[in-house]
mmCIF file of C-alpha atoms in Angstrom:
data_model
loop_
_atom_site.group_PDB
_atom_site.id
_atom_site.type_symbol
_atom_site.label_atom_id
_atom_site.label_comp_id
_atom_site.label_asym_id
_atom_site.label_seq_id
_atom_site.Cartn_x
_atom_site.Cartn_y
_atom_site.Cartn_z
ATOM 1 C CA UNK A 1149 -47.281 14.216 3.002
ATOM 2 C CA UNK A 1150 -46.848 14.768 -1.045
ATOM 3 C CA UNK A 1151 -44.583 16.998 0.600
ATOM 4 C CA UNK A 1152 -42.733 15.831 3.134
ATOM 5 C CA UNK A 1153 -41.716 12.811 0.459
ATOM 6 C CA UNK A 1154 -40.288 14.788 -1.855
ATOM 7 C CA UNK A 1155 -38.422 16.696 0.399
ATOM 8 C CA UNK A 1156 -36.862 13.582 2.895
ATOM 9 C CA UNK A 1157 -35.769 12.095 -2.067
ATOM 10 C CA UNK A 1158 -33.741 15.176 -2.404
ATOM 11 C CA UNK A 1159 -31.957 14.762 0.116
ATOM 12 C CA UNK A 1160 -31.547 11.342 -0.211
ATOM 13 C CA UNK A 1161 -29.974 11.810 -3.776
ATOM 14 C CA UNK A 1162 -27.939 14.742 -2.554
ATOM 15 C CA UNK A 1163 -26.556 12.494 -0.181
ATOM 16 C CA UNK A 1164 -25.583 9.658 -2.515
ATOM 17 C CA UNK A 1165 -24.043 13.162 -4.974
ATOM 18 C CA UNK A 1166 -22.016 13.494 -2.150
ATOM 19 C CA UNK A 1167 -20.669 10.079 -1.204
ATOM 20 C CA UNK A 1168 -20.094 9.367 -4.838
ATOM 21 C CA UNK A 1169 -17.612 12.721 -4.719
ATOM 22 C CA UNK A 1170 -15.942 12.204 -1.928
ATOM 23 C CA UNK A 1171 -14.800 8.619 -2.723
ATOM 24 C CA UNK A 1172 -13.448 9.851 -6.359
ATOM 25 C CA UNK A 1173 -11.226 12.385 -4.384
ATOM 26 C CA UNK A 1174 -10.265 9.312 -1.616
ATOM 27 C CA UNK A 1175 -8.630 8.837 -5.330
ATOM 28 C CA UNK A 1176 -6.879 11.835 -5.368
ATOM 29 C CA UNK A 1177 -5.059 12.172 -2.061
ATOM 30 C CA UNK A 1178 -2.617 9.405 -2.634
ATOM 31 C CA UNK A 1179 -0.674 7.834 -4.930
ATOM 32 C CA UNK A 1180 1.049 4.155 -5.219
ATOM 33 C CA UNK A 1181 4.430 4.002 -6.198
ATOM 34 C CA UNK A 1182 5.973 0.541 -7.365
ATOM 35 C CA UNK A 1183 9.580 0.023 -7.287
ATOM 36 C CA UNK A 1184 11.821 -2.541 -7.946
ATOM 37 C CA UNK A 1185 15.208 -3.448 -6.883
ATOM 38 C CA UNK A 1186 16.950 -6.490 -4.083
ATOM 39 C CA UNK A 1187 17.759 -4.037 -1.620
ATOM 40 C CA UNK A 1188 16.408 -5.652 1.992
ATOM 41 C CA UNK A 1189 13.963 -3.363 2.850
ATOM 42 C CA UNK A 1190 15.459 -1.330 5.966
ATOM 43 C CA UNK A 1191 18.785 -0.330 3.454
ATOM 44 C CA UNK A 1192 15.519 0.944 0.688
ATOM 45 C CA UNK A 1193 14.452 2.854 3.395
ATOM 46 C CA UNK A 1194 17.754 4.328 4.658
ATOM 47 C CA UNK A 1195 18.699 5.140 1.351
ATOM 48 C CA UNK A 1196 15.399 6.863 0.495
ATOM 49 C CA UNK A 1197 15.427 9.286 4.023
ATOM 50 C CA UNK A 1198 19.744 9.888 2.707
ATOM 51 C CA UNK A 1199 18.371 11.128 -1.115
ATOM 52 C CA UNK A 1200 15.024 13.386 0.331
ATOM 53 C CA UNK A 1201 14.231 15.639 3.070
ATOM 54 C CA UNK A 1202 11.654 12.654 4.969
ATOM 55 C CA UNK A 1203 12.514 9.940 7.805
ATOM 56 C CA UNK A 1204 11.029 7.289 7.344
ATOM 57 C CA UNK A 1205 10.861 4.647 10.396
ATOM 58 C CA UNK A 1206 10.040 1.369 10.661
ATOM 59 C CA UNK A 1207 6.343 0.647 12.362
ATOM 60 C CA UNK A 1208 5.709 -1.288 15.120
ATOM 61 C CA UNK A 1209 2.764 -2.962 14.342
ATOM 62 C CA UNK A 1210 2.905 -5.208 11.241
ATOM 63 C CA UNK A 1211 -0.125 -4.709 9.157
ATOM 64 C CA UNK A 1212 -1.761 -7.904 9.056
ATOM 65 C CA UNK A 1213 -3.912 -9.240 6.120
ATOM 66 C CA UNK A 1214 -5.906 -12.463 5.623
ATOM 67 C CA UNK A 1215 -4.481 -14.665 3.483
ATOM 68 C CA UNK A 1216 -5.932 -18.116 2.823
ATOM 69 C CA UNK A 1217 -6.917 -18.830 6.155
ATOM 70 C CA UNK A 1218 -3.534 -17.859 7.620
ATOM 71 C CA UNK A 1219 -2.393 -13.956 8.939
ATOM 72 C CA UNK A 1220 0.488 -12.860 7.028
ATOM 73 C CA UNK A 1221 2.265 -9.967 8.856
ATOM 74 C CA UNK A 1222 3.107 -6.757 6.063
ATOM 75 C CA UNK A 1223 6.208 -5.060 7.328
ATOM 76 C CA UNK A 1224 6.607 -0.923 6.891
ATOM 77 C CA UNK A 1225 8.157 1.896 7.327
ATOM 78 C CA UNK A 1226 5.983 5.497 7.756
ATOM 79 C CA UNK A 1227 6.766 8.675 7.806
ATOM 80 C CA UNK A 1228 5.137 11.840 8.428
ATOM 81 C CA UNK A 1229 5.384 15.240 7.193
ATOM 82 C CA UNK A 1230 4.029 17.635 9.139
ATOM 83 C CA UNK A 1231 4.835 20.314 7.490
ATOM 84 C CA UNK A 1232 3.965 19.929 3.727
ATOM 85 C CA UNK A 1233 0.471 18.114 5.130
ATOM 86 C CA UNK A 1234 1.562 14.227 4.115
ATOM 87 C CA UNK A 1235 2.828 11.233 5.166
ATOM 88 C CA UNK A 1236 4.335 7.839 3.475
ATOM 89 C CA UNK A 1237 4.358 4.405 3.232
ATOM 90 C CA UNK A 1238 6.949 2.069 2.063
ATOM 91 C CA UNK A 1239 5.785 -2.271 3.032
ATOM 92 C CA UNK A 1240 7.379 -5.289 1.684
ATOM 93 C CA UNK A 1241 4.772 -6.374 -1.212
ATOM 94 C CA UNK A 1242 6.888 -10.786 -1.239
ATOM 95 C CA UNK A 1243 6.657 -12.346 2.128
ATOM 96 C CA UNK A 1244 8.425 -15.282 1.780
ATOM 97 C CA UNK A 1245 6.904 -17.908 5.416
ATOM 98 C CA UNK A 1246 8.271 -21.786 5.771
ATOM 99 C CA UNK A 1247 5.292 -23.976 6.172
ATOM 100 C CA UNK A 1248 5.019 -27.363 5.959
ATOM 101 C CA UNK A 1249 3.849 -30.385 4.047
ATOM 102 C CA UNK A 1250 2.590 -33.146 5.400
ATOM 103 C CA UNK A 1251 2.082 -36.379 3.000
ATOM 104 C CA UNK A 1252 1.783 -39.746 3.218
ATOM 105 C CA UNK A 1253 3.666 -42.235 4.671
ATOM 106 C CA UNK A 1254 6.142 -42.250 3.274
ATOM 107 C CA UNK A 1255 10.273 -41.932 3.640
ATOM 108 C CA UNK A 1256 9.537 -37.565 3.568
ATOM 109 C CA UNK A 1257 6.772 -36.909 6.227
ATOM 110 C CA UNK A 1258 6.332 -33.495 6.343
ATOM 111 C CA UNK A 1259 8.844 -31.178 4.369
ATOM 112 C CA UNK A 1260 9.491 -27.450 4.909
ATOM 113 C CA UNK A 1261 9.291 -25.500 2.101
ATOM 114 C CA UNK A 1262 8.895 -21.866 1.136
ATOM 115 C CA UNK A 1263 5.679 -20.039 0.882
ATOM 116 C CA UNK A 1264 4.851 -16.252 -0.675
ATOM 117 C CA UNK A 1265 2.487 -14.244 -0.231
ATOM 118 C CA UNK A 1266 1.976 -11.089 -1.539
ATOM 119 C CA UNK A 1267 -0.232 -7.936 -0.279
ATOM 120 C CA UNK A 1268 -1.569 -7.265 -4.398
ATOM 121 C CA UNK A 1269 -0.815 -10.100 -5.765
ATOM 122 C CA UNK A 1270 -1.970 -7.569 -8.646
ATOM 123 C CA UNK A 1271 1.866 -6.136 -8.649
ATOM 124 C CA UNK A 1272 3.231 -9.782 -7.588
ATOM 125 C CA UNK A 1273 6.949 -8.857 -9.527
ATOM 126 C CA UNK A 1274 6.998 -5.379 -6.962
ATOM 127 C CA UNK A 1275 8.813 -6.991 -4.147
ATOM 128 C CA UNK A 1276 7.988 -3.140 -2.442
ATOM 129 C CA UNK A 1277 4.942 -0.353 -2.747
ATOM 130 C CA UNK A 1278 5.341 3.641 -1.490
ATOM 131 C CA UNK A 1279 2.472 5.361 -0.786
ATOM 132 C CA UNK A 1280 1.815 8.761 -0.135
ATOM 133 C CA UNK A 1281 -1.395 10.581 0.780
ATOM 134 C CA UNK A 1282 -2.339 14.133 1.590
ATOM 135 C CA UNK A 1283 -2.451 18.068 -0.511
ATOM 136 C CA UNK A 1284 -1.699 16.846 -3.683
ATOM 137 C CA UNK A 1285 -0.563 13.511 -3.703
ATOM 138 C CA UNK A 1286 0.715 13.516 -7.714
ATOM 139 C CA UNK A 1287 2.749 15.657 -7.373
ATOM 140 C CA UNK A 1288 4.715 14.295 -5.200
ATOM 141 C CA UNK A 1289 4.643 10.699 -6.404
ATOM 142 C CA UNK A 1290 5.565 12.223 -9.519
ATOM 143 C CA UNK A 1291 9.102 14.169 -7.209
ATOM 144 C CA UNK A 1292 9.571 10.146 -4.977
ATOM 145 C CA UNK A 1293 9.769 8.762 -8.758
ATOM 146 C CA UNK A 1294 13.307 10.911 -10.217
ATOM 147 C CA UNK A 1295 13.960 10.478 -5.970
ATOM 148 C CA UNK A 1296 13.653 6.780 -6.589
ATOM 149 C CA UNK A 1297 15.512 7.050 -9.208
ATOM 150 C CA UNK A 1298 18.192 8.551 -8.726
ATOM 151 C CA UNK A 1299 19.349 6.059 -6.433
ATOM 152 C CA UNK A 1300 22.188 3.366 -7.825
ATOM 153 C CA UNK A 1301 20.154 0.044 -6.307
ATOM 154 C CA UNK A 1302 16.735 0.647 -7.070
ATOM 155 C CA UNK A 1303 15.907 -0.507 -11.145
ATOM 156 C CA UNK A 1304 12.812 0.769 -11.218
ATOM 157 C CA UNK A 1305 9.955 2.903 -9.914
ATOM 158 C CA UNK A 1306 6.890 4.215 -11.483
ATOM 159 C CA UNK A 1307 3.482 5.049 -10.518
ATOM 160 C CA UNK A 1308 0.935 2.422 -10.032
ATOM 161 C CA UNK A 1309 -2.418 3.699 -11.547
ATOM 162 C CA UNK A 1310 -5.145 2.760 -9.253
ATOM 163 C CA UNK A 1311 -6.946 0.594 -11.629
ATOM 164 C CA UNK A 1312 -6.027 -1.699 -11.474
ATOM 165 C CA UNK A 1313 -5.724 -1.784 -7.739
ATOM 166 C CA UNK A 1314 -9.111 -5.594 -7.297
ATOM 167 C CA UNK A 1315 -8.339 -4.731 -3.086
ATOM 168 C CA UNK A 1316 -8.174 -0.944 -1.682
ATOM 169 C CA UNK A 1317 -8.890 -2.069 1.467
ATOM 170 C CA UNK A 1318 -5.404 -3.292 2.115
ATOM 171 C CA UNK A 1319 -3.824 0.565 1.358
ATOM 172 C CA UNK A 1320 -6.260 1.865 4.448
ATOM 173 C CA UNK A 1321 -4.101 3.202 7.476
ATOM 174 C CA UNK A 1322 -5.063 4.508 10.137
#
């Protein structure tokens, strides 16, 4: 009986170690870049396609995120490179939506205002995010930063540390 309990504890402890290694591996296999530009998203994707060998295409399904009891649609572009074994996503980080605010009785009962929602609130100043998934994503991220910095309309592009992001679940795409 005691021997069976020891075997069970050893198996349980081994599974926990494997899970920790797996979580660390997930972060190493993806890279997140911040892109600062005033361009529209489709124009940005066009320039990224023009300056690289990846063909970003708009995704038919937007990313749905619930913020303040509202479901917000975040548009994104997607590219898959089977030869080099990586996927990449261009995601808008800021969405502006008109909202109607009702005020107490008066001349203007309902007013329309524009509310801004962020995909990653920790990075409010970043208009676009670019996520790279796959083998050696960190090296691909460095290559992409160089490509993005060559595009004149992009003010800056840089890698974002995973420690800056509070909710990584938004960045899991399938």
